[in-house]
């Protein structure tokens, strides 16, 4: 049974994982940054070494294409992302991109003759930390947002994505969406606790939860922290705290799979002895059920309306909103069969995280393969998956890709 070159894959994961470390050793490769460029350059070098055609589109999505005898056939696309969050782990996204390249190199070396081209993609700005929405490059590829809108996106640092892509040399010339996939596969770490808790090495991901990202701005009145009676305050900071507590306590009490996260918050003027005149914070809401997700969005909106009656001004910006996605059952079954054929345990599951696959599912049959995350931890330097688990997942990707490309 053909197997991937484990040392080559593991070595590349570690080599890419060393790119983009800051002075404190934190891994940060935000979309279209200088460190993202370093990671991109390393990946493109490996694509060229593998003899693949390299194509880069106008929003910086990178494709490595193994042309088949019949170039007219729609390609099998394997992908993920190599941009990271702040202080990231080395596996999120990178594992799936490098495993995709590994699968192509293994198939080529094995003499496999594909009936269709096989391509690997690294999509721009999957994480959405510097520019929103997340899964941006794959959303453009799937036709969910136009390239001009994305190229004009203004980052949290005031930069403009299109200018940054040009600056780092990844404003490509291919038209986004030029590659219409026959099918799409994504291998990813689970980033959650399920597979490890159940000692199951492979996840056949059948669906992915809906995501709602909002930025809330509450404006009150700055005043002296010592002389202003509590009854006379328009305290934007207290209003933000009440909102956050209302929403998170409500969701915790619901016992539903809904999750809510306030990952960023800032006050103005941000001084110890000044009642905040402004509070700006983000809310990441997710649920596999669209109706429940809408109900939580409505509860939050109603609470904010109530705040606005208290001499506070509230504004809401929707940063991202994606409905839950169901993946292709035929591919999910191929994943299960491949795992069983290699004597590996497998279970169907929902993805709690957003992934490029949810965008590609709009234009092609798509599904994902998960491998366990130690302690269920991700978006952290403590992110880890054992080498044997990484290799097992890549071999399942290999088997399913061979099925879809034969
Ligand atoms: O936010 C997410 O779920 C993904 O990591 N961008
Ligand atoms: Mn990811
Ligand atoms: Mn991520």
Coordinates of C-alpha atoms and ligand atoms in Angstrom, one line a residue:
X1 CA 0.0 0.0 0.0
X2 CA 1.5 3.3 -1.1
X3 CA 2.4 5.7 1.8
X4 CA 3.6 9.2 2.1
X5 CA 7.2 10.1 2.9
X6 CA 6.7 10.8 6.6
X7 CA 10.1 12.4 7.2
X8 CA 9.6 14.8 4.3
X9 CA 6.2 15.9 5.5
X10 CA 7.2 16.2 9.2
X11 CA 10.4 18.0 8.3
X12 CA 8.5 20.6 6.2
X13 CA 5.9 21.2 8.9
X14 CA 8.7 22.0 11.3
X15 CA 10.6 24.1 8.8
X16 CA 7.6 26.2 7.9
X17 CA 6.7 26.3 11.6
X18 CA 10.1 28.0 12.2
X19 CA 9.3 30.9 9.8
X20 CA 7.8 34.1 11.2
X21 CA 8.9 34.0 14.8
X22 CA 9.0 37.3 16.7
X23 CA 11.6 38.4 19.3
X24 CA 9.8 36.3 21.9
X25 CA 9.7 33.3 19.7
X26 CA 5.9 33.6 19.0
X27 CA 4.8 32.4 15.6
X28 CA 3.0 35.2 13.8
X29 CA 2.4 35.1 10.0
X30 CA -0.6 37.4 9.5
X31 CA -2.0 37.6 6.0
X32 CA 0.1 39.6 3.5
X33 CA 2.7 40.5 6.2
X34 CA 6.5 40.1 5.7
X35 CA 6.5 36.9 7.6
X36 CA 3.6 35.6 5.5
X37 CA 5.8 36.3 2.5
X38 CA 8.6 34.3 4.0
X39 CA 6.2 31.3 4.5
X40 CA 4.8 31.7 1.0
X41 CA 8.2 31.9 -0.6
X42 CA 9.2 28.6 1.2
X43 CA 6.0 26.9 0.0
X44 CA 6.4 28.1 -3.6
X45 CA 10.0 26.9 -3.6
X46 CA 8.7 23.4 -2.6
X47 CA 6.1 23.5 -5.3
X48 CA 8.7 24.3 -7.9
X49 CA 11.0 21.6 -6.6
X50 CA 8.2 19.1 -7.1
X51 CA 7.9 20.2 -10.7
X52 CA 4.4 21.6 -10.3
X53 CA 2.9 24.5 -12.3
X54 CA 2.7 27.4 -9.9
X55 CA -0.3 29.8 -10.3
X56 CA -1.1 32.8 -8.1
X57 CA -4.4 34.7 -8.4
X58 CA -5.1 38.4 -7.9
X59 CA -5.9 37.9 -4.2
X60 CA -2.7 35.9 -3.6
X61 CA -4.1 32.4 -3.5
X62 CA -1.3 30.1 -4.4
X63 CA -1.8 26.9 -6.5
X64 CA 0.6 24.1 -7.3
X65 CA -0.8 22.1 -10.2
X66 CA 0.2 18.6 -11.4
X67 CA -1.1 18.5 -14.9
X68 CA -2.6 15.3 -16.1
X69 CA -2.5 13.9 -19.6
X70 CA -6.0 15.2 -20.0
X71 CA -5.6 18.9 -19.0
X72 CA -9.2 19.6 -19.9
X73 CA -10.5 17.6 -16.9
X74 CA -11.5 19.6 -13.8
X75 CA -8.8 19.2 -11.2
X76 CA -8.9 17.5 -7.8
X77 CA -8.0 20.3 -5.4
X78 CA -6.4 19.8 -2.0
X79 CA -5.9 22.8 0.1
X80 CA -5.9 24.8 3.3
X81 CA -3.9 27.9 4.5
X82 CA -0.5 28.9 5.8
X83 CA -1.3 32.3 7.4
X84 CA -1.6 32.1 11.2
X85 CA -3.1 33.8 14.2
X86 CA -1.0 35.6 16.7
X87 CA 1.3 33.3 18.8
X88 CA 0.1 30.3 16.8
X89 CA 0.8 26.6 16.6
X90 CA 2.6 25.1 13.7
X91 CA -0.1 22.8 12.4
X92 CA -3.3 24.9 11.8
X93 CA -3.6 25.1 8.1
X94 CA 0.0 24.3 7.3
X95 CA -0.5 20.6 7.9
X96 CA -3.2 20.4 5.3
X97 CA -1.3 22.4 2.7
X98 CA 2.0 20.5 3.1
X99 CA 0.1 17.1 3.2
X100 CA -1.5 18.1 -0.1
X101 CA 1.9 18.7 -1.6
X102 CA 3.2 15.5 -0.1
X103 CA 0.3 13.5 -1.6
X104 CA 1.0 14.9 -5.0
X105 CA 4.7 14.1 -4.8
X106 CA 3.9 10.6 -3.5
X107 CA 1.4 9.9 -6.3
X108 CA 3.9 11.2 -8.9
X109 CA 6.7 9.0 -7.6
X110 CA 4.5 6.0 -7.4
X111 CA 3.8 6.1 -11.1
X112 CA 0.1 6.9 -10.5
X113 CA -1.5 8.2 -13.6
X114 CA -4.3 10.6 -12.7
X115 CA -7.3 11.0 -15.0
X116 CA -7.4 14.7 -14.0
X117 CA -5.0 17.3 -12.8
X118 CA -4.3 17.4 -9.1
X119 CA -3.6 20.7 -7.4
X120 CA -2.7 21.9 -3.9
X121 CA -3.8 25.4 -2.7
X122 CA -2.7 27.8 0.0
X123 CA -5.6 30.3 0.4
X124 CA -5.0 33.9 1.4
X125 CA -6.1 35.1 4.8
X126 CA -8.0 32.1 6.2
X127 CA -7.5 33.3 9.7
X128 CA -9.1 36.8 9.3
X129 CA -7.0 38.3 12.2
X130 CA -5.6 41.2 10.2
X131 CA -8.4 41.6 7.5
X132 CA -12.0 40.4 7.8
X133 CA -13.8 38.2 6.9
X134 CA -11.9 35.1 7.6
X135 CA -11.6 32.4 4.9
X136 CA -11.2 35.4 2.6
X137 CA -9.1 33.9 -0.3
X138 CA -11.2 30.8 -0.6
X139 CA -14.4 32.9 -0.4
X140 CA -13.2 34.9 -3.4
X141 CA -12.3 31.7 -5.2
X142 CA -15.8 30.4 -4.6
X143 CA -17.4 33.6 -5.9
X144 CA -18.8 34.6 -2.5
X145 CA -17.1 38.0 -2.5
X146 CA -15.5 39.9 -5.4
X147 CA -11.7 40.4 -5.6
X148 CA -12.0 44.2 -5.7
X149 CA -13.8 44.3 -2.3
X150 CA -11.2 42.1 -0.8
X151 CA -8.2 44.0 -2.2
X152 CA -9.7 47.2 -0.7
X153 CA -10.0 45.6 2.7
X154 CA -8.5 47.7 5.5
X155 CA -6.6 45.8 8.2
X156 CA -6.6 46.3 11.9
X157 CA -3.2 48.1 11.4
X158 CA -4.7 50.5 8.7
X159 CA -3.0 48.6 5.9
X160 CA -4.9 47.8 2.6
X161 CA -4.7 44.1 1.6
X162 CA -4.2 44.8 -2.1
X163 CA -1.3 47.1 -1.4
X164 CA 0.2 44.6 1.0
X165 CA -0.1 41.7 -1.5
X166 CA 1.6 43.8 -4.1
X167 CA 4.4 44.8 -1.6
X168 CA 5.2 41.2 -0.7
X169 CA 5.0 40.1 -4.4
X170 CA 1.8 38.0 -4.2
X171 CA -0.6 40.1 -6.2
X172 CA -0.9 37.4 -8.8
X173 CA -2.2 37.6 -12.4
X174 CA -4.6 34.7 -12.4
X175 CA -8.3 35.6 -12.2
X176 CA -9.7 34.3 -8.9
X177 CA -11.8 31.2 -9.5
X178 CA -9.9 30.2 -12.6
X179 CA -9.6 26.7 -11.3
X180 CA -13.0 24.9 -11.1
X181 CA -12.4 21.9 -8.9
X182 CA -13.9 18.4 -9.6
X183 CA -13.8 18.0 -5.8
X184 CA -12.1 19.5 -2.8
X185 CA -10.3 17.8 0.1
X186 CA -8.9 19.4 3.2
X187 CA -6.9 17.7 5.9
X188 CA -6.7 19.7 9.2
X189 CA -6.1 19.2 12.9
X190 CA -9.4 19.0 14.8
X191 CA -8.5 22.0 17.1
X192 CA -10.9 20.5 19.6
X193 CA -11.1 17.7 22.2
X194 CA -13.3 15.0 20.6
X195 CA -10.9 12.7 18.7
X196 CA -8.4 12.6 21.6
X197 CA -11.1 12.1 24.2
X198 CA -12.5 9.1 22.2
X199 CA -9.1 7.8 21.1
X200 CA -10.1 7.9 17.5
X201 CA -7.3 8.8 15.0
X202 CA -9.4 10.0 12.0
X203 CA -12.4 12.4 11.8
X204 CA -14.6 12.3 8.7
X205 CA -16.0 15.8 8.9
X206 CA -19.6 15.9 7.6
X207 CA -20.6 19.4 8.5
X208 CA -19.3 22.7 9.8
X209 CA -21.0 25.2 12.1
X210 CA -22.3 28.7 11.2
X211 CA -20.1 31.7 12.1
X212 CA -21.1 35.3 13.0
X213 CA -18.4 37.9 13.7
X214 CA -19.5 41.4 14.9
X215 CA -17.6 44.5 16.1
X216 CA -19.6 46.5 18.7
X217 CA -18.8 50.1 19.5
X218 CA -20.4 51.7 22.5
X219 CA -20.1 55.4 23.1
X220 CA -20.7 57.1 26.5
X221 CA -19.2 60.1 28.1
X222 CA -15.7 60.5 29.5
X223 CA -15.6 61.9 33.0
X224 CA -13.5 61.9 36.2
X225 CA -13.3 58.5 37.9
X226 CA -13.3 60.2 41.3
X227 CA -15.8 63.0 41.2
X228 CA -18.6 61.5 39.1
X229 CA -21.3 59.8 41.1
X230 CA -22.3 56.3 39.8
X231 CA -25.8 57.6 39.0
X232 CA -24.4 60.3 36.7
X233 CA -22.2 58.1 34.5
X234 CA -22.5 57.1 30.8
X235 CA -19.9 54.5 31.2
X236 CA -19.1 52.8 27.9
X237 CA -16.8 50.3 29.7
X238 CA -19.4 49.1 32.1
X239 CA -21.9 48.8 29.2
X240 CA -19.5 46.6 27.3
X241 CA -18.9 44.4 30.4
X242 CA -22.7 44.0 30.9
X243 CA -23.2 43.1 27.3
X244 CA -20.4 40.5 27.4
X245 CA -21.7 39.0 30.6
X246 CA -25.3 39.0 29.4
X247 CA -24.4 37.1 26.2
X248 CA -21.9 34.6 27.5
X249 CA -23.9 33.8 30.7
X250 CA -27.0 33.3 28.5
X251 CA -25.2 30.9 26.1
X252 CA -23.5 29.0 28.9
X253 CA -26.9 28.5 30.6
X254 CA -28.5 27.3 27.3
X255 CA -26.6 23.9 27.3
X256 CA -26.7 24.2 23.5
X257 CA -23.6 23.7 21.3
X258 CA -23.6 27.5 20.7
X259 CA -20.2 29.1 21.5
X260 CA -19.4 32.8 22.0
X261 CA -16.1 34.5 22.3
X262 CA -15.0 38.1 23.0
X263 CA -11.4 38.0 21.7
X264 CA -10.7 41.7 21.4
X265 CA -11.6 44.7 23.4
X266 CA -10.3 48.3 23.8
X267 CA -11.4 51.4 25.7
X268 CA -10.9 55.0 24.9
X269 CA -9.2 57.1 26.2
X270 CA -7.9 54.0 28.1
X271 CA -6.7 55.8 31.2
X272 CA -7.0 54.4 34.8
X273 CA -8.8 57.4 36.2
X274 CA -11.1 58.3 33.2
X275 CA -14.6 56.8 32.7
X276 CA -14.4 55.2 29.2
X277 CA -16.0 57.3 26.6
X278 CA -15.8 54.4 24.1
X279 CA -15.6 50.6 24.2
X280 CA -14.9 48.6 21.0
X281 CA -15.1 44.8 21.2
X282 CA -15.7 41.8 18.9
X283 CA -18.1 38.9 19.3
X284 CA -17.5 35.6 17.6
X285 CA -20.7 33.5 17.7
X286 CA -21.0 30.0 16.3
X287 CA -23.6 27.3 16.1
X288 CA -24.2 24.2 13.8
X289 CA -27.9 25.2 13.7
X290 CA -28.7 28.3 11.7
X291 CA -32.0 29.1 13.6
X292 CA -30.2 28.9 17.0
X293 CA -27.4 31.1 15.7
X294 CA -30.0 33.7 14.5
X295 CA -31.8 33.5 17.9
X296 CA -28.5 34.4 19.7
X297 CA -27.8 37.2 17.3
X298 CA -31.3 38.5 17.9
X299 CA -30.9 38.3 21.7
X300 CA -27.7 40.3 21.5
X301 CA -29.3 42.9 19.2
X302 CA -32.2 43.3 21.7
X303 CA -29.8 43.8 24.6
X304 CA -27.9 46.5 22.6
X305 CA -31.1 48.3 21.8
X306 CA -31.9 48.4 25.5
X307 CA -28.5 49.9 26.2
X308 CA -29.1 52.6 23.6
X309 CA -32.0 53.9 25.8
X310 CA -29.5 54.7 28.6
X311 CA -27.8 57.7 27.0
X312 CA -25.3 55.4 25.2
X313 CA -24.7 55.2 21.5
X314 CA -24.3 51.7 20.1
X315 CA -23.1 50.7 16.6
X316 CA -22.6 47.2 15.2
X317 CA -20.5 46.2 12.3
X318 CA -21.0 42.7 10.8
X319 CA -17.4 41.4 10.0
X320 CA -18.3 37.9 8.8
X321 CA -21.4 35.8 8.6
X322 CA -21.4 32.2 7.1
X323 CA -24.2 29.7 7.5
X324 CA -23.6 26.1 8.5
X325 CA -22.3 23.9 5.7
X326 CA -23.0 20.2 5.0
X327 CA -20.1 18.4 3.3
X328 CA -20.4 15.8 0.4
X329 CA -21.6 12.5 1.8
X330 CA -19.9 10.4 -0.9
X331 CA -16.5 11.9 0.0
X332 CA -17.2 11.5 3.7
X333 CA -17.8 7.8 3.0
X334 CA -14.6 7.5 1.0
X335 CA -12.7 8.9 4.1
X336 CA -14.4 6.4 6.3
X337 CA -13.6 3.5 3.9
X338 CA -10.0 4.6 3.6
X339 CA -9.5 4.7 7.4
X340 CA -11.1 1.3 7.8
X341 CA -8.9 0.0 5.0
X342 CA -5.8 1.1 6.9
X343 CA -7.2 -0.4 10.2
X344 CA -7.7 3.1 11.6
X345 CA -10.6 4.1 13.8
X346 CA -12.8 6.8 12.3
X347 CA -15.9 8.8 13.3
X348 CA -18.1 11.4 11.7
X349 CA -18.0 14.8 13.2
X350 CA -18.8 18.5 13.0
X351 CA -16.1 21.1 12.6
X352 CA -16.2 23.8 15.3
X353 CA -13.7 25.9 13.4
X354 CA -14.1 27.7 10.1
X355 CA -12.2 26.3 7.2
X356 CA -11.6 27.0 3.5
X357 CA -13.5 23.8 2.8
X358 CA -16.7 25.6 3.8
X359 CA -16.2 28.0 0.9
X360 CA -15.1 25.4 -1.7
X361 CA -18.3 23.4 -0.8
X362 CA -20.2 26.2 -2.6
X363 CA -18.6 25.2 -6.0
X364 CA -17.6 21.6 -5.6
X365 CA -18.2 18.4 -3.6
X366 CA -16.0 18.9 -0.5
X367 CA -15.2 17.2 2.8
X368 CA -12.5 17.3 5.5
X369 CA -10.3 14.9 7.3
X370 CA -9.4 15.6 10.9
X371 CA -6.6 14.3 13.1
X372 CA -6.6 14.7 16.9
X373 CA -5.4 17.8 18.7
X374 CA -3.5 17.1 22.0
X375 CA -5.7 18.5 24.8
X376 CA -8.0 19.9 22.2
X377 CA -5.8 23.0 22.1
X378 CA -5.3 25.2 19.0
X379 CA -4.6 28.9 18.1
X380 CA -1.9 28.5 20.8
X381 CA 1.9 27.6 20.8
X382 CA 0.7 24.6 22.8
X383 CA -1.1 23.2 19.7
X384 CA 0.2 19.7 19.1
X385 CA -0.6 16.5 17.2
X386 CA 1.7 13.4 17.4
X387 CA 3.8 12.5 14.4
X388 CA 2.1 9.1 14.0
X389 CA -1.3 10.9 13.9
X390 CA -0.1 13.4 11.4
X391 CA 1.3 10.7 9.1
X392 CA -1.9 8.6 9.5
X393 CA -4.1 11.5 8.4
X394 CA -1.8 12.3 5.4
X395 CA -2.1 8.6 4.3
X396 CA -5.9 8.8 4.4
X397 CA -5.7 12.0 2.3
X398 CA -3.5 10.1 -0.1
X399 CA -5.9 7.2 -0.4
X400 CA -9.0 9.4 -0.9
X401 CA -7.1 11.7 -3.4
X402 CA -6.1 8.6 -5.4
X403 CA -9.7 7.5 -5.5
X404 CA -11.0 10.9 -6.7
X405 CA -8.2 11.4 -9.2
X406 CA -8.0 7.9 -10.8
Ligands
LIG1 O1 -11.9 31.2 13.1 C1 -11.7 30.1 12.7 O2 -12.5 29.2 13.0 C2 -10.6 29.8 11.7 O3 -9.5 29.4 12.4 N1 -10.3 31.0 10.9
LIG2 MN1 -7.1 26.5 10.0
LIG3 MN1 -7.1 28.8 12.6

